């Protein structure tokens, strides 16, 4: 079957380690695994990190890339693939597809049967393929971890990235007042079109917020603390600008703030996200759709750093 995979590692130019070609058919490791015919997938920065050698060893190569997919199971049902697999050998207790098990950037992928979530008829394969990683992370940050139902205002730092953009759309759909920061004026314009009040990084907000969605890290964390209302939750799922910010502990305890770490989500949360998208007509923000025949172009687009939303791969072309 055709697949996109890491053939080596290149920290300076990860695209040089990407190969597209024939790979063996999936070999399910147990009777509780099934093979899904992939109809669409989407890229994540996780894929670029894999090409740089983060999270993979040379002994695991070649490794089929990709965390996200939607497709058809052996019974013909349309499904979304939940990408997290229990892994006692990993310090986290789990691994994500393309870390230990081959990923979704192939004609077919093997996953545990329990990882199949029904795809609602009103959600396309392309839209569904955007949800299992970035959008699921944002959904969990807002709901389970951020308890956004207890508040009215949300700050999203660094809007434009996959998780941050998803958080803006979801928070607005949940009826919250949303503030979002970005260094890029064009991205601020686009974020405003999604229902947020767009601001430059570090700008004073009109009000303090109940939930902060933090994926940037050191560059924005002090602003996140200053923007938080008493009892607010600062939910962290990334640190693209640095992972060791200074934290004003006096503000932390005086304002009784919560700093909460999170990553990914559960199959039940993915089902909840799909239901929310169907019920409220939410469509993921898609930067572009590439045919699988130009998967290299999809990776180049993601690597450019100019993306706004998700990069989707159509496996039917």
PDB file of C-alpha atoms in Angstrom:
ATOM      1  CA  UNK A   1       0.000   0.000   0.000  1.00  0.00           C
ATOM      2  CA  UNK A   2       1.146   3.589  -0.514  1.00  0.00           C
ATOM      3  CA  UNK A   3       2.203   5.490   2.588  1.00  0.00           C
ATOM      4  CA  UNK A   4       4.145   8.535   3.786  1.00  0.00           C
ATOM      5  CA  UNK A   5       6.838   7.607   6.271  1.00  0.00           C
ATOM      6  CA  UNK A   6       9.975   8.696   8.069  1.00  0.00           C
ATOM      7  CA  UNK A   7      12.988   7.057   6.445  1.00  0.00           C
ATOM      8  CA  UNK A   8      15.493   8.855   8.649  1.00  0.00           C
ATOM      9  CA  UNK A   9      15.875  11.964  10.759  1.00  0.00           C
ATOM     10  CA  UNK A  10      16.883  15.498   9.790  1.00  0.00           C
ATOM     11  CA  UNK A  11      16.626  18.172  12.458  1.00  0.00           C
ATOM     12  CA  UNK A  12      17.503  21.050  10.115  1.00  0.00           C
ATOM     13  CA  UNK A  13      15.327  19.968   7.178  1.00  0.00           C
ATOM     14  CA  UNK A  14      12.709  17.454   8.326  1.00  0.00           C
ATOM     15  CA  UNK A  15      11.171  17.280   4.846  1.00  0.00           C
ATOM     16  CA  UNK A  16      14.377  15.595   3.641  1.00  0.00           C
ATOM     17  CA  UNK A  17      13.552  12.601   5.887  1.00  0.00           C
ATOM     18  CA  UNK A  18      10.070  12.158   4.382  1.00  0.00           C
ATOM     19  CA  UNK A  19       9.512   9.317   1.934  1.00  0.00           C
ATOM     20  CA  UNK A  20       6.380   8.360   0.001  1.00  0.00           C
ATOM     21  CA  UNK A  21       6.126   4.871  -1.403  1.00  0.00           C
ATOM     22  CA  UNK A  22       5.003   1.301  -0.894  1.00  0.00           C
ATOM     23  CA  UNK A  23       4.849  -0.170   2.603  1.00  0.00           C
ATOM     24  CA  UNK A  24       3.584  -3.560   3.828  1.00  0.00           C
ATOM     25  CA  UNK A  25      -0.089  -3.957   4.652  1.00  0.00           C
ATOM     26  CA  UNK A  26      -1.023  -3.371   8.324  1.00  0.00           C
ATOM     27  CA  UNK A  27      -0.350  -6.300  10.642  1.00  0.00           C
ATOM     28  CA  UNK A  28      -2.806  -6.045  13.563  1.00  0.00           C
ATOM     29  CA  UNK A  29      -0.912  -7.109  16.716  1.00  0.00           C
ATOM     30  CA  UNK A  30      -3.941  -8.732  18.344  1.00  0.00           C
ATOM     31  CA  UNK A  31      -7.476 -10.028  17.752  1.00  0.00           C
ATOM     32  CA  UNK A  32      -8.977  -6.843  19.184  1.00  0.00           C
ATOM     33  CA  UNK A  33      -7.415  -4.749  16.412  1.00  0.00           C
ATOM     34  CA  UNK A  34      -9.048  -3.923  13.069  1.00  0.00           C
ATOM     35  CA  UNK A  35      -7.915  -2.350   9.805  1.00  0.00           C
ATOM     36  CA  UNK A  36      -9.484   0.914   8.646  1.00  0.00           C
ATOM     37  CA  UNK A  37      -9.566   2.110   5.035  1.00  0.00           C
ATOM     38  CA  UNK A  38      -8.412   5.718   5.365  1.00  0.00           C
ATOM     39  CA  UNK A  39     -10.433   8.312   3.472  1.00  0.00           C
ATOM     40  CA  UNK A  40      -8.835  11.446   4.913  1.00  0.00           C
ATOM     41  CA  UNK A  41      -6.101  12.382   7.353  1.00  0.00           C
ATOM     42  CA  UNK A  42      -4.640  15.611   8.681  1.00  0.00           C
ATOM     43  CA  UNK A  43      -1.137  16.681   9.568  1.00  0.00           C
ATOM     44  CA  UNK A  44       0.174  17.835  12.935  1.00  0.00           C
ATOM     45  CA  UNK A  45       3.468  19.349  14.034  1.00  0.00           C
ATOM     46  CA  UNK A  46       3.958  15.971  15.720  1.00  0.00           C
ATOM     47  CA  UNK A  47       4.695  14.635  12.215  1.00  0.00           C
ATOM     48  CA  UNK A  48       7.453  17.189  11.669  1.00  0.00           C
ATOM     49  CA  UNK A  49       8.939  16.422  15.092  1.00  0.00           C
ATOM     50  CA  UNK A  50       8.976  12.720  14.166  1.00  0.00           C
ATOM     51  CA  UNK A  51      10.953  13.559  11.024  1.00  0.00           C
ATOM     52  CA  UNK A  52      13.396  15.431  13.254  1.00  0.00           C
ATOM     53  CA  UNK A  53      13.822  12.309  15.392  1.00  0.00           C
ATOM     54  CA  UNK A  54      11.825  13.409  18.432  1.00  0.00           C
ATOM     55  CA  UNK A  55      10.017  10.450  19.987  1.00  0.00           C
ATOM     56  CA  UNK A  56      11.407   7.901  17.530  1.00  0.00           C
ATOM     57  CA  UNK A  57      14.581   5.835  17.430  1.00  0.00           C
ATOM     58  CA  UNK A  58      16.507   4.644  14.398  1.00  0.00           C
ATOM     59  CA  UNK A  59      15.426   1.078  15.225  1.00  0.00           C
ATOM     60  CA  UNK A  60      11.774   2.050  14.600  1.00  0.00           C
ATOM     61  CA  UNK A  61      12.402   3.248  11.055  1.00  0.00           C
ATOM     62  CA  UNK A  62      10.793   3.292   8.618  1.00  0.00           C
ATOM     63  CA  UNK A  63       7.742   4.587  10.505  1.00  0.00           C
ATOM     64  CA  UNK A  64       4.479   5.537   8.806  1.00  0.00           C
ATOM     65  CA  UNK A  65       3.542   9.023   9.978  1.00  0.00           C
ATOM     66  CA  UNK A  66       0.177  10.503  10.904  1.00  0.00           C
ATOM     67  CA  UNK A  67      -2.005  10.640  14.025  1.00  0.00           C
ATOM     68  CA  UNK A  68      -5.384  11.667  12.606  1.00  0.00           C
ATOM     69  CA  UNK A  69      -7.725   9.821  10.262  1.00  0.00           C
ATOM     70  CA  UNK A  70     -11.301   9.141   9.291  1.00  0.00           C
ATOM     71  CA  UNK A  71     -12.357   6.218   7.146  1.00  0.00           C
ATOM     72  CA  UNK A  72     -14.331   3.017   6.853  1.00  0.00           C
ATOM     73  CA  UNK A  73     -14.091  -0.016   9.142  1.00  0.00           C
ATOM     74  CA  UNK A  74     -14.330  -3.676   7.997  1.00  0.00           C
ATOM     75  CA  UNK A  75     -18.137  -3.628   8.384  1.00  0.00           C
ATOM     76  CA  UNK A  76     -18.454  -0.604   6.114  1.00  0.00           C
ATOM     77  CA  UNK A  77     -19.217   1.838   8.938  1.00  0.00           C
ATOM     78  CA  UNK A  78     -17.796   5.367   8.706  1.00  0.00           C
ATOM     79  CA  UNK A  79     -15.498   6.004  11.669  1.00  0.00           C
ATOM     80  CA  UNK A  80     -13.039   8.439  13.175  1.00  0.00           C
ATOM     81  CA  UNK A  81      -9.807   6.977  14.517  1.00  0.00           C
ATOM     82  CA  UNK A  82      -8.926   7.801  18.107  1.00  0.00           C
ATOM     83  CA  UNK A  83      -5.100   7.919  17.977  1.00  0.00           C
ATOM     84  CA  UNK A  84      -4.099   7.068  21.554  1.00  0.00           C
ATOM     85  CA  UNK A  85      -3.036   3.479  22.313  1.00  0.00           C
ATOM     86  CA  UNK A  86      -2.352   2.112  25.792  1.00  0.00           C
ATOM     87  CA  UNK A  87       1.390   1.542  26.163  1.00  0.00           C
ATOM     88  CA  UNK A  88       2.783   0.377  29.527  1.00  0.00           C
ATOM     89  CA  UNK A  89       6.322   0.845  28.212  1.00  0.00           C
ATOM     90  CA  UNK A  90       5.821   4.589  27.742  1.00  0.00           C
ATOM     91  CA  UNK A  91       6.239   6.909  30.762  1.00  0.00           C
ATOM     92  CA  UNK A  92       2.889   8.495  29.863  1.00  0.00           C
ATOM     93  CA  UNK A  93       1.174   5.106  29.896  1.00  0.00           C
ATOM     94  CA  UNK A  94       0.188   5.527  26.265  1.00  0.00           C
ATOM     95  CA  UNK A  95       1.592   6.280  22.838  1.00  0.00           C
ATOM     96  CA  UNK A  96       0.094   8.010  19.826  1.00  0.00           C
ATOM     97  CA  UNK A  97      -0.159   6.406  16.396  1.00  0.00           C
ATOM     98  CA  UNK A  98       3.149   6.848  14.526  1.00  0.00           C
ATOM     99  CA  UNK A  99       5.166   6.641  17.760  1.00  0.00           C
ATOM    100  CA  UNK A 100       5.115   2.893  18.424  1.00  0.00           C
ATOM    101  CA  UNK A 101       2.456   1.715  15.962  1.00  0.00           C
ATOM    102  CA  UNK A 102       2.317   2.754  12.270  1.00  0.00           C
ATOM    103  CA  UNK A 103       0.343   5.924  11.651  1.00  0.00           C
ATOM    104  CA  UNK A 104      -2.523   7.078   9.494  1.00  0.00           C
ATOM    105  CA  UNK A 105      -0.759   8.482   6.413  1.00  0.00           C
ATOM    106  CA  UNK A 106      -1.392   5.320   4.437  1.00  0.00           C
ATOM    107  CA  UNK A 107      -4.158   3.619   2.517  1.00  0.00           C
ATOM    108  CA  UNK A 108      -4.948   1.536   5.589  1.00  0.00           C
ATOM    109  CA  UNK A 109      -4.165   1.661   9.305  1.00  0.00           C
ATOM    110  CA  UNK A 110      -4.556  -0.941  12.075  1.00  0.00           C
ATOM    111  CA  UNK A 111      -5.992   0.259  15.391  1.00  0.00           C
ATOM    112  CA  UNK A 112      -7.680  -1.274  18.433  1.00  0.00           C
ATOM    113  CA  UNK A 113     -11.394  -1.780  17.769  1.00  0.00           C
ATOM    114  CA  UNK A 114     -12.103   0.335  20.865  1.00  0.00           C
ATOM    115  CA  UNK A 115     -10.408   3.280  19.107  1.00  0.00           C
ATOM    116  CA  UNK A 116     -13.141   3.556  16.480  1.00  0.00           C
ATOM    117  CA  UNK A 117     -15.625   6.351  17.095  1.00  0.00           C
ATOM    118  CA  UNK A 118     -18.702   6.531  14.828  1.00  0.00           C
ATOM    119  CA  UNK A 119     -18.555   9.436  12.384  1.00  0.00           C
ATOM    120  CA  UNK A 120     -21.821  11.415  12.310  1.00  0.00           C
ATOM    121  CA  UNK A 121     -23.382  11.565   8.858  1.00  0.00           C
ATOM    122  CA  UNK A 122     -23.326  15.362   8.961  1.00  0.00           C
ATOM    123  CA  UNK A 123     -19.545  15.530   9.378  1.00  0.00           C
ATOM    124  CA  UNK A 124     -17.390  14.998   6.275  1.00  0.00           C
ATOM    125  CA  UNK A 125     -14.330  12.747   6.210  1.00  0.00           C
ATOM    126  CA  UNK A 126     -12.095  15.811   5.747  1.00  0.00           C
ATOM    127  CA  UNK A 127     -13.621  17.636   8.708  1.00  0.00           C
ATOM    128  CA  UNK A 128     -13.599  14.515  10.901  1.00  0.00           C
ATOM    129  CA  UNK A 129      -9.915  13.918  10.147  1.00  0.00           C
ATOM    130  CA  UNK A 130      -9.080  17.302  11.716  1.00  0.00           C
ATOM    131  CA  UNK A 131     -10.540  16.429  15.116  1.00  0.00           C
ATOM    132  CA  UNK A 132      -8.710  13.569  16.920  1.00  0.00           C
ATOM    133  CA  UNK A 133      -5.539  15.434  17.938  1.00  0.00           C
ATOM    134  CA  UNK A 134      -5.595  19.260  17.859  1.00  0.00           C
ATOM    135  CA  UNK A 135      -9.353  19.723  18.124  1.00  0.00           C
ATOM    136  CA  UNK A 136      -9.740  17.012  20.746  1.00  0.00           C
ATOM    137  CA  UNK A 137      -6.959  18.628  22.793  1.00  0.00           C
ATOM    138  CA  UNK A 138      -8.704  22.017  22.575  1.00  0.00           C
ATOM    139  CA  UNK A 139     -12.075  20.494  23.484  1.00  0.00           C
ATOM    140  CA  UNK A 140     -10.643  18.787  26.573  1.00  0.00           C
ATOM    141  CA  UNK A 141      -8.773  21.968  27.562  1.00  0.00           C
ATOM    142  CA  UNK A 142     -12.010  23.945  27.520  1.00  0.00           C
ATOM    143  CA  UNK A 143     -14.438  21.418  28.957  1.00  0.00           C
ATOM    144  CA  UNK A 144     -13.011  18.680  31.158  1.00  0.00           C
ATOM    145  CA  UNK A 145      -9.928  20.536  32.355  1.00  0.00           C
ATOM    146  CA  UNK A 146     -10.893  24.190  32.010  1.00  0.00           C
ATOM    147  CA  UNK A 147     -14.497  23.773  33.222  1.00  0.00           C
ATOM    148  CA  UNK A 148     -15.527  26.528  30.819  1.00  0.00           C
ATOM    149  CA  UNK A 149     -19.170  25.958  31.723  1.00  0.00           C
ATOM    150  CA  UNK A 150     -18.392  27.660  35.058  1.00  0.00           C
ATOM    151  CA  UNK A 151     -17.160  30.860  33.367  1.00  0.00           C
ATOM    152  CA  UNK A 152     -17.997  33.395  30.678  1.00  0.00           C
ATOM    153  CA  UNK A 153     -14.683  34.625  29.262  1.00  0.00           C
ATOM    154  CA  UNK A 154     -11.768  32.786  27.628  1.00  0.00           C
ATOM    155  CA  UNK A 155      -8.303  33.905  26.524  1.00  0.00           C
ATOM    156  CA  UNK A 156      -6.557  31.906  23.792  1.00  0.00           C
ATOM    157  CA  UNK A 157      -2.857  32.616  23.436  1.00  0.00           C
ATOM    158  CA  UNK A 158      -1.158  32.329  20.041  1.00  0.00           C
ATOM    159  CA  UNK A 159      -4.214  31.879  17.864  1.00  0.00           C
ATOM    160  CA  UNK A 160      -3.455  30.565  14.395  1.00  0.00           C
ATOM    161  CA  UNK A 161      -2.006  27.222  15.472  1.00  0.00           C
ATOM    162  CA  UNK A 162      -4.159  24.111  15.306  1.00  0.00           C
ATOM    163  CA  UNK A 163      -5.077  23.796  18.995  1.00  0.00           C
ATOM    164  CA  UNK A 164      -5.480  27.539  19.557  1.00  0.00           C
ATOM    165  CA  UNK A 165      -7.665  28.075  16.494  1.00  0.00           C
ATOM    166  CA  UNK A 166      -9.831  25.132  17.492  1.00  0.00           C
ATOM    167  CA  UNK A 167     -10.189  26.594  20.986  1.00  0.00           C
ATOM    168  CA  UNK A 168     -11.405  29.903  19.566  1.00  0.00           C
ATOM    169  CA  UNK A 169     -14.057  28.233  17.404  1.00  0.00           C
ATOM    170  CA  UNK A 170     -15.237  25.889  20.167  1.00  0.00           C
ATOM    171  CA  UNK A 171     -15.335  28.542  22.896  1.00  0.00           C
ATOM    172  CA  UNK A 172     -17.333  30.852  20.646  1.00  0.00           C
ATOM    173  CA  UNK A 173     -19.721  28.009  19.770  1.00  0.00           C
ATOM    174  CA  UNK A 174     -20.211  27.394  23.495  1.00  0.00           C
ATOM    175  CA  UNK A 175     -21.344  31.009  23.874  1.00  0.00           C
ATOM    176  CA  UNK A 176     -18.271  32.390  25.657  1.00  0.00           C
ATOM    177  CA  UNK A 177     -16.612  35.757  25.209  1.00  0.00           C
ATOM    178  CA  UNK A 178     -13.331  34.937  23.509  1.00  0.00           C
ATOM    179  CA  UNK A 179     -10.114  36.949  23.405  1.00  0.00           C
ATOM    180  CA  UNK A 180      -7.242  35.720  21.257  1.00  0.00           C
ATOM    181  CA  UNK A 181      -3.682  36.938  20.747  1.00  0.00           C
ATOM    182  CA  UNK A 182      -1.430  36.671  17.722  1.00  0.00           C
ATOM    183  CA  UNK A 183       1.734  38.444  16.574  1.00  0.00           C
ATOM    184  CA  UNK A 184       0.492  38.316  12.979  1.00  0.00           C
ATOM    185  CA  UNK A 185      -1.933  41.083  11.912  1.00  0.00           C
ATOM    186  CA  UNK A 186      -3.459  38.941   9.165  1.00  0.00           C
ATOM    187  CA  UNK A 187      -4.078  36.096  11.599  1.00  0.00           C
ATOM    188  CA  UNK A 188      -5.692  38.524  14.022  1.00  0.00           C
ATOM    189  CA  UNK A 189      -8.104  39.540  11.264  1.00  0.00           C
ATOM    190  CA  UNK A 190      -8.963  35.921  10.555  1.00  0.00           C
ATOM    191  CA  UNK A 191      -9.371  35.090  14.242  1.00  0.00           C
ATOM    192  CA  UNK A 192     -11.777  38.011  14.603  1.00  0.00           C
ATOM    193  CA  UNK A 193     -13.869  36.506  11.792  1.00  0.00           C
ATOM    194  CA  UNK A 194     -14.182  33.347  13.910  1.00  0.00           C
ATOM    195  CA  UNK A 195     -15.825  35.248  16.747  1.00  0.00           C
ATOM    196  CA  UNK A 196     -12.936  36.379  18.951  1.00  0.00           C
ATOM    197  CA  UNK A 197     -11.703  39.790  20.009  1.00  0.00           C
ATOM    198  CA  UNK A 198      -8.234  39.706  18.490  1.00  0.00           C
ATOM    199  CA  UNK A 199      -5.353  41.372  20.332  1.00  0.00           C
ATOM    200  CA  UNK A 200      -1.606  41.741  20.068  1.00  0.00           C
ATOM    201  CA  UNK A 201       0.413  39.592  22.491  1.00  0.00           C
ATOM    202  CA  UNK A 202       0.570  41.135  25.955  1.00  0.00           C
ATOM    203  CA  UNK A 203      -2.307  43.547  25.327  1.00  0.00           C
ATOM    204  CA  UNK A 204      -4.534  44.491  28.242  1.00  0.00           C
ATOM    205  CA  UNK A 205      -7.868  42.691  28.082  1.00  0.00           C
ATOM    206  CA  UNK A 206     -11.188  44.463  28.727  1.00  0.00           C
ATOM    207  CA  UNK A 207     -11.803  41.989  31.537  1.00  0.00           C
ATOM    208  CA  UNK A 208     -10.082  39.162  33.360  1.00  0.00           C
ATOM    209  CA  UNK A 209     -10.963  35.726  32.047  1.00  0.00           C
ATOM    210  CA  UNK A 210     -12.087  32.476  33.634  1.00  0.00           C
ATOM    211  CA  UNK A 211     -10.108  30.133  31.371  1.00  0.00           C
ATOM    212  CA  UNK A 212      -6.787  30.645  29.582  1.00  0.00           C
ATOM    213  CA  UNK A 213      -5.797  28.312  26.751  1.00  0.00           C
ATOM    214  CA  UNK A 214      -2.001  28.254  26.811  1.00  0.00           C
ATOM    215  CA  UNK A 215       0.033  26.546  24.083  1.00  0.00           C
ATOM    216  CA  UNK A 216       2.769  29.169  23.641  1.00  0.00           C
ATOM    217  CA  UNK A 217       4.641  28.939  26.939  1.00  0.00           C
ATOM    218  CA  UNK A 218       7.369  31.267  28.152  1.00  0.00           C
ATOM    219  CA  UNK A 219       6.562  34.185  25.834  1.00  0.00           C
ATOM    220  CA  UNK A 220       2.938  34.515  26.971  1.00  0.00           C
ATOM    221  CA  UNK A 221       2.719  32.903  30.398  1.00  0.00           C
ATOM    222  CA  UNK A 222       3.102  36.086  32.446  1.00  0.00           C
ATOM    223  CA  UNK A 223       0.334  37.669  30.385  1.00  0.00           C
ATOM    224  CA  UNK A 224      -1.800  34.590  31.015  1.00  0.00           C
ATOM    225  CA  UNK A 225      -1.325  35.001  34.773  1.00  0.00           C
ATOM    226  CA  UNK A 226      -2.114  38.730  34.682  1.00  0.00           C
ATOM    227  CA  UNK A 227      -5.229  38.144  32.564  1.00  0.00           C
ATOM    228  CA  UNK A 228      -6.711  35.486  34.849  1.00  0.00           C
ATOM    229  CA  UNK A 229      -9.679  36.250  37.093  1.00  0.00           C
ATOM    230  CA  UNK A 230      -9.765  34.967  40.684  1.00  0.00           C
ATOM    231  CA  UNK A 231     -10.099  31.183  40.630  1.00  0.00           C
ATOM    232  CA  UNK A 232      -9.360  30.976  36.895  1.00  0.00           C
ATOM    233  CA  UNK A 233      -7.904  27.926  35.184  1.00  0.00           C
ATOM    234  CA  UNK A 234      -4.776  28.272  33.017  1.00  0.00           C
ATOM    235  CA  UNK A 235      -4.764  25.119  30.916  1.00  0.00           C
ATOM    236  CA  UNK A 236      -1.466  24.195  29.263  1.00  0.00           C
ATOM    237  CA  UNK A 237      -0.946  21.770  26.385  1.00  0.00           C
ATOM    238  CA  UNK A 238       2.132  23.176  24.703  1.00  0.00           C
ATOM    239  CA  UNK A 239       5.182  25.394  25.054  1.00  0.00           C
ATOM    240  CA  UNK A 240       6.284  26.402  21.569  1.00  0.00           C
ATOM    241  CA  UNK A 241       8.169  29.482  22.823  1.00  0.00           C
ATOM    242  CA  UNK A 242       9.882  27.765  25.750  1.00  0.00           C
ATOM    243  CA  UNK A 243       8.936  25.385  28.543  1.00  0.00           C
ATOM    244  CA  UNK A 244      10.380  27.195  31.575  1.00  0.00           C
ATOM    245  CA  UNK A 245       8.472  30.451  32.094  1.00  0.00           C
ATOM    246  CA  UNK A 246       8.794  32.577  35.225  1.00  0.00           C
ATOM    247  CA  UNK A 247       5.750  32.147  37.456  1.00  0.00           C
ATOM    248  CA  UNK A 248       4.679  34.824  39.928  1.00  0.00           C
ATOM    249  CA  UNK A 249       3.745  32.602  42.853  1.00  0.00           C
ATOM    250  CA  UNK A 250       2.252  35.476  44.836  1.00  0.00           C
ATOM    251  CA  UNK A 251      -0.250  36.098  42.064  1.00  0.00           C
ATOM    252  CA  UNK A 252      -0.869  32.361  41.814  1.00  0.00           C
ATOM    253  CA  UNK A 253      -1.883  31.902  45.446  1.00  0.00           C
ATOM    254  CA  UNK A 254      -3.441  35.335  46.021  1.00  0.00           C
ATOM    255  CA  UNK A 255      -5.770  34.887  43.030  1.00  0.00           C
ATOM    256  CA  UNK A 256      -6.235  31.172  43.795  1.00  0.00           C
ATOM    257  CA  UNK A 257      -5.386  30.250  40.212  1.00  0.00           C
ATOM    258  CA  UNK A 258      -5.122  26.725  38.833  1.00  0.00           C
ATOM    259  CA  UNK A 259      -2.386  25.768  36.362  1.00  0.00           C
ATOM    260  CA  UNK A 260      -3.509  22.559  34.681  1.00  0.00           C
ATOM    261  CA  UNK A 261      -1.596  20.377  32.246  1.00  0.00           C
ATOM    262  CA  UNK A 262      -3.349  18.284  29.646  1.00  0.00           C
ATOM    263  CA  UNK A 263      -2.746  16.350  26.446  1.00  0.00           C
ATOM    264  CA  UNK A 264      -5.102  14.769  23.922  1.00  0.00           C
ATOM    265  CA  UNK A 265      -8.400  13.424  25.339  1.00  0.00           C
ATOM    266  CA  UNK A 266     -10.528  10.300  25.707  1.00  0.00           C
ATOM    267  CA  UNK A 267     -12.659   8.402  23.169  1.00  0.00           C
ATOM    268  CA  UNK A 268     -15.736   9.649  25.013  1.00  0.00           C
ATOM    269  CA  UNK A 269     -14.532  13.241  24.659  1.00  0.00           C
ATOM    270  CA  UNK A 270     -13.910  12.682  20.941  1.00  0.00           C
ATOM    271  CA  UNK A 271     -17.485  11.406  20.606  1.00  0.00           C
ATOM    272  CA  UNK A 272     -18.685  14.490  22.496  1.00  0.00           C
ATOM    273  CA  UNK A 273     -16.690  16.757  20.193  1.00  0.00           C
ATOM    274  CA  UNK A 274     -18.155  15.077  17.101  1.00  0.00           C
ATOM    275  CA  UNK A 275     -21.659  15.444  18.499  1.00  0.00           C
ATOM    276  CA  UNK A 276     -21.054  19.133  19.260  1.00  0.00           C
ATOM    277  CA  UNK A 277     -19.792  19.742  15.725  1.00  0.00           C
ATOM    278  CA  UNK A 278     -22.859  18.072  14.235  1.00  0.00           C
ATOM    279  CA  UNK A 279     -25.374  19.730  16.558  1.00  0.00           C
ATOM    280  CA  UNK A 280     -24.023  23.271  16.148  1.00  0.00           C
ATOM    281  CA  UNK A 281     -22.777  23.082  12.589  1.00  0.00           C
ATOM    282  CA  UNK A 282     -19.159  23.588  13.610  1.00  0.00           C
ATOM    283  CA  UNK A 283     -16.643  23.026  10.841  1.00  0.00           C
ATOM    284  CA  UNK A 284     -12.929  22.814  11.564  1.00  0.00           C
ATOM    285  CA  UNK A 285     -10.794  25.572  10.101  1.00  0.00           C
ATOM    286  CA  UNK A 286      -8.944  24.009   7.178  1.00  0.00           C
ATOM    287  CA  UNK A 287      -5.908  25.719   5.680  1.00  0.00           C
ATOM    288  CA  UNK A 288      -5.901  23.470   2.627  1.00  0.00           C
ATOM    289  CA  UNK A 289      -6.731  20.011   1.267  1.00  0.00           C
ATOM    290  CA  UNK A 290      -4.027  18.112  -0.601  1.00  0.00           C
ATOM    291  CA  UNK A 291      -4.465  14.877  -2.564  1.00  0.00           C
ATOM    292  CA  UNK A 292      -2.400  11.995  -1.238  1.00  0.00           C
ATOM    293  CA  UNK A 293      -0.518  12.131  -4.541  1.00  0.00           C
ATOM    294  CA  UNK A 294       0.877  15.470  -3.283  1.00  0.00           C
ATOM    295  CA  UNK A 295       1.407  14.580   0.365  1.00  0.00           C
ATOM    296  CA  UNK A 296       4.879  16.125   0.106  1.00  0.00           C
ATOM    297  CA  UNK A 297       3.167  19.415  -0.709  1.00  0.00           C
ATOM    298  CA  UNK A 298       1.006  19.054   2.396  1.00  0.00           C
ATOM    299  CA  UNK A 299       4.110  18.611   4.553  1.00  0.00           C
ATOM    300  CA  UNK A 300       5.801  21.586   2.879  1.00  0.00           C
ATOM    301  CA  UNK A 301       2.744  23.726   3.630  1.00  0.00           C
ATOM    302  CA  UNK A 302       2.769  22.741   7.294  1.00  0.00           C
ATOM    303  CA  UNK A 303       6.523  23.291   7.528  1.00  0.00           C
ATOM    304  CA  UNK A 304       6.216  26.786   6.028  1.00  0.00           C
ATOM    305  CA  UNK A 305       4.741  28.119   9.263  1.00  0.00           C
ATOM    306  CA  UNK A 306       2.126  30.136   7.366  1.00  0.00           C
ATOM    307  CA  UNK A 307      -0.790  27.794   8.007  1.00  0.00           C
ATOM    308  CA  UNK A 308      -4.051  28.919   9.559  1.00  0.00           C
ATOM    309  CA  UNK A 309      -5.990  25.850  10.621  1.00  0.00           C
ATOM    310  CA  UNK A 310      -5.462  22.252   9.587  1.00  0.00           C
ATOM    311  CA  UNK A 311      -3.689  20.759   6.583  1.00  0.00           C
ATOM    312  CA  UNK A 312      -5.800  17.860   5.288  1.00  0.00           C
ATOM    313  CA  UNK A 313      -4.811  14.946   3.042  1.00  0.00           C
ATOM    314  CA  UNK A 314      -7.495  13.397   0.795  1.00  0.00           C
ATOM    315  CA  UNK A 315      -6.666   9.699   0.456  1.00  0.00           C
ATOM    316  CA  UNK A 316      -9.117   9.173  -2.400  1.00  0.00           C
ATOM    317  CA  UNK A 317      -6.966  11.203  -4.775  1.00  0.00           C
TER     318      UNK A 317
END
